[in-house]
Short mmCIF file of N, CA and C in Angstrom, two decimals:
data_model
loop_
_atom_site.label_atom_id
_atom_site.label_comp_id
_atom_site.label_asym_id
_atom_site.label_seq_id
_atom_site.Cartn_x
_atom_site.Cartn_y
_atom_site.Cartn_z
N ARG A 6 93.28 98.95 122.10
CA ARG A 6 93.39 98.88 120.66
C ARG A 6 94.85 98.93 120.25
N GLN A 7 95.23 98.07 119.34
CA GLN A 7 96.62 98.00 118.90
C GLN A 7 96.88 99.01 117.79
N MET A 8 98.03 99.66 117.86
CA MET A 8 98.40 100.63 116.84
C MET A 8 98.93 99.91 115.61
N CYS A 9 98.53 100.38 114.45
CA CYS A 9 98.95 99.76 113.19
C CYS A 9 99.90 100.71 112.46
N ILE A 10 101.06 100.22 112.12
CA ILE A 10 102.02 101.01 111.34
C ILE A 10 101.93 100.56 109.89
N ARG A 11 101.88 101.54 108.99
CA ARG A 11 101.77 101.24 107.57
C ARG A 11 102.69 102.14 106.78
N ASP A 12 103.31 101.59 105.77
CA ASP A 12 104.09 102.39 104.82
C ASP A 12 103.22 102.62 103.60
N SER A 13 103.30 103.84 103.06
CA SER A 13 102.48 104.22 101.92
C SER A 13 103.38 104.59 100.75
N ILE A 14 103.06 104.07 99.58
CA ILE A 14 103.80 104.38 98.37
C ILE A 14 102.84 105.12 97.44
N LYS A 15 103.19 106.36 97.10
CA LYS A 15 102.34 107.21 96.27
C LYS A 15 103.10 107.66 95.04
N GLY A 16 102.37 108.12 94.04
CA GLY A 16 102.99 108.74 92.87
C GLY A 16 103.43 107.77 91.78
N PHE A 17 102.99 106.53 91.85
CA PHE A 17 103.36 105.55 90.82
C PHE A 17 102.69 105.93 89.51
N GLU A 18 103.45 105.93 88.44
CA GLU A 18 102.90 106.23 87.12
C GLU A 18 102.78 104.94 86.33
N GLY A 19 101.57 104.50 86.13
CA GLY A 19 101.31 103.27 85.41
C GLY A 19 99.85 102.89 85.57
N ASP A 20 99.45 101.83 84.89
CA ASP A 20 98.05 101.41 84.99
C ASP A 20 97.81 100.60 86.26
N ASP A 21 96.55 100.28 86.51
CA ASP A 21 96.16 99.58 87.74
C ASP A 21 96.83 98.22 87.86
N GLU A 22 96.96 97.50 86.76
CA GLU A 22 97.58 96.17 86.81
C GLU A 22 99.05 96.27 87.19
N ALA A 23 99.74 97.26 86.65
CA ALA A 23 101.16 97.46 86.98
C ALA A 23 101.31 97.84 88.46
N LEU A 24 100.37 98.65 88.96
CA LEU A 24 100.39 99.05 90.37
C LEU A 24 100.18 97.83 91.27
N LYS A 25 99.22 97.00 90.91
CA LYS A 25 98.95 95.78 91.69
C LYS A 25 100.14 94.82 91.65
N SER A 26 100.78 94.72 90.50
CA SER A 26 101.94 93.86 90.36
C SER A 26 103.10 94.37 91.22
N LEU A 27 103.31 95.69 91.22
CA LEU A 27 104.35 96.28 92.05
C LEU A 27 104.06 96.04 93.53
N ALA A 28 102.80 96.20 93.92
CA ALA A 28 102.41 95.96 95.32
C ALA A 28 102.72 94.52 95.72
N LYS A 29 102.39 93.59 94.85
CA LYS A 29 102.65 92.17 95.14
C LYS A 29 104.15 91.92 95.32
N THR A 30 104.95 92.50 94.44
CA THR A 30 106.41 92.34 94.52
C THR A 30 106.95 92.90 95.82
N LEU A 31 106.48 94.08 96.20
CA LEU A 31 106.95 94.72 97.43
C LEU A 31 106.53 93.93 98.66
N LYS A 32 105.29 93.46 98.68
CA LYS A 32 104.80 92.68 99.81
C LYS A 32 105.63 91.40 99.97
N GLN A 33 105.92 90.75 98.86
CA GLN A 33 106.72 89.53 98.91
C GLN A 33 108.15 89.80 99.36
N SER A 34 108.68 90.96 98.99
CA SER A 34 110.07 91.26 99.34
C SER A 34 110.26 91.47 100.84
N VAL A 35 109.20 91.86 101.55
CA VAL A 35 109.31 92.07 103.00
C VAL A 35 108.43 91.09 103.79
N ASN A 36 107.85 90.12 103.09
CA ASN A 36 107.03 89.08 103.72
C ASN A 36 105.93 89.62 104.62
N THR A 37 105.11 90.51 104.07
CA THR A 37 104.02 91.08 104.85
C THR A 37 102.81 91.31 103.93
N GLY A 38 101.74 91.77 104.52
CA GLY A 38 100.52 92.04 103.77
C GLY A 38 100.45 93.50 103.36
N GLY A 39 99.41 93.79 102.63
CA GLY A 39 99.18 95.16 102.18
C GLY A 39 98.07 95.18 101.16
N THR A 40 97.82 96.36 100.61
CA THR A 40 96.74 96.51 99.65
C THR A 40 97.03 97.68 98.72
N VAL A 41 96.23 97.79 97.68
CA VAL A 41 96.25 98.93 96.78
C VAL A 41 94.92 99.65 96.96
N LYS A 42 94.98 100.94 97.28
CA LYS A 42 93.76 101.69 97.54
C LYS A 42 93.94 103.12 97.07
N ASN A 43 93.03 103.61 96.26
CA ASN A 43 93.06 104.99 95.76
C ASN A 43 94.38 105.36 95.11
N GLY A 44 94.95 104.44 94.35
CA GLY A 44 96.19 104.72 93.64
C GLY A 44 97.44 104.67 94.52
N GLU A 45 97.31 104.21 95.75
CA GLU A 45 98.44 104.08 96.67
C GLU A 45 98.67 102.63 97.02
N ILE A 46 99.91 102.28 97.29
CA ILE A 46 100.23 100.96 97.83
C ILE A 46 100.41 101.14 99.33
N LEU A 47 99.68 100.37 100.12
CA LEU A 47 99.79 100.40 101.57
C LEU A 47 100.38 99.08 102.03
N ILE A 48 101.53 99.15 102.68
CA ILE A 48 102.23 97.96 103.16
C ILE A 48 102.12 97.93 104.69
N GLN A 49 101.70 96.80 105.24
CA GLN A 49 101.58 96.66 106.69
C GLN A 49 102.95 96.54 107.32
N GLY A 50 103.17 97.30 108.37
CA GLY A 50 104.44 97.22 109.08
C GLY A 50 105.34 98.39 108.78
N ASN A 51 106.51 98.37 109.38
CA ASN A 51 107.47 99.45 109.24
C ASN A 51 108.68 98.93 108.44
N TYR A 52 108.54 98.97 107.13
CA TYR A 52 109.57 98.42 106.22
C TYR A 52 110.07 99.48 105.25
N ARG A 53 110.03 100.73 105.65
CA ARG A 53 110.34 101.83 104.74
C ARG A 53 111.69 101.66 104.04
N ASP A 54 112.74 101.40 104.81
CA ASP A 54 114.08 101.31 104.21
C ASP A 54 114.20 100.14 103.23
N GLN A 55 113.62 98.99 103.60
CA GLN A 55 113.67 97.83 102.70
C GLN A 55 112.88 98.10 101.42
N ILE A 56 111.75 98.77 101.55
CA ILE A 56 110.92 99.08 100.38
C ILE A 56 111.64 100.08 99.47
N ILE A 57 112.25 101.09 100.07
CA ILE A 57 113.01 102.07 99.28
C ILE A 57 114.13 101.37 98.52
N ASP A 58 114.87 100.49 99.20
CA ASP A 58 115.95 99.76 98.55
C ASP A 58 115.43 98.92 97.39
N LYS A 59 114.31 98.24 97.59
CA LYS A 59 113.73 97.39 96.55
C LYS A 59 113.28 98.23 95.35
N LEU A 60 112.63 99.36 95.61
CA LEU A 60 112.18 100.23 94.52
C LEU A 60 113.36 100.76 93.72
N LYS A 61 114.42 101.16 94.40
CA LYS A 61 115.63 101.65 93.70
C LYS A 61 116.25 100.54 92.87
N GLU A 62 116.30 99.34 93.45
CA GLU A 62 116.84 98.17 92.76
C GLU A 62 116.05 97.89 91.47
N MET A 63 114.75 98.18 91.51
CA MET A 63 113.88 97.95 90.35
C MET A 63 113.93 99.10 89.35
N GLY A 64 114.69 100.17 89.67
CA GLY A 64 114.86 101.28 88.74
C GLY A 64 113.91 102.44 88.93
N HIS A 65 113.17 102.46 90.03
CA HIS A 65 112.23 103.54 90.31
C HIS A 65 112.95 104.68 91.02
N LYS A 66 112.49 105.92 90.74
CA LYS A 66 112.97 107.08 91.48
C LYS A 66 112.19 107.14 92.78
N VAL A 67 112.89 107.32 93.90
CA VAL A 67 112.26 107.28 95.21
C VAL A 67 112.55 108.57 95.97
N LYS A 68 111.52 109.13 96.58
CA LYS A 68 111.68 110.29 97.45
C LYS A 68 111.07 109.96 98.79
N ARG A 69 111.88 109.99 99.82
CA ARG A 69 111.40 109.68 101.17
C ARG A 69 110.74 110.93 101.76
N ILE A 70 109.53 110.76 102.26
CA ILE A 70 108.78 111.88 102.83
C ILE A 70 108.46 111.57 104.28
N GLY A 71 108.69 112.50 105.16
CA GLY A 71 108.39 112.32 106.58
C GLY A 71 109.47 111.55 107.30
N GLY A 72 109.35 111.51 108.66
CA GLY A 72 110.25 110.83 109.58
C GLY A 72 111.24 109.99 109.00
#
């Protein structure tokens, strides 16, 4: 079985449409797939630094948690 690495974005304040729009923007910025589930954005792959940079560029406050 292959191990799957995923980045998770939590704590977004906004409605479901804004969350889905943000997920789409982030997925496009790193050219990968992902989904929105239970108020979280899940991005396939290990793109933490690129996602953090993109969120900061968009004006979001970012706190890195874990490794």
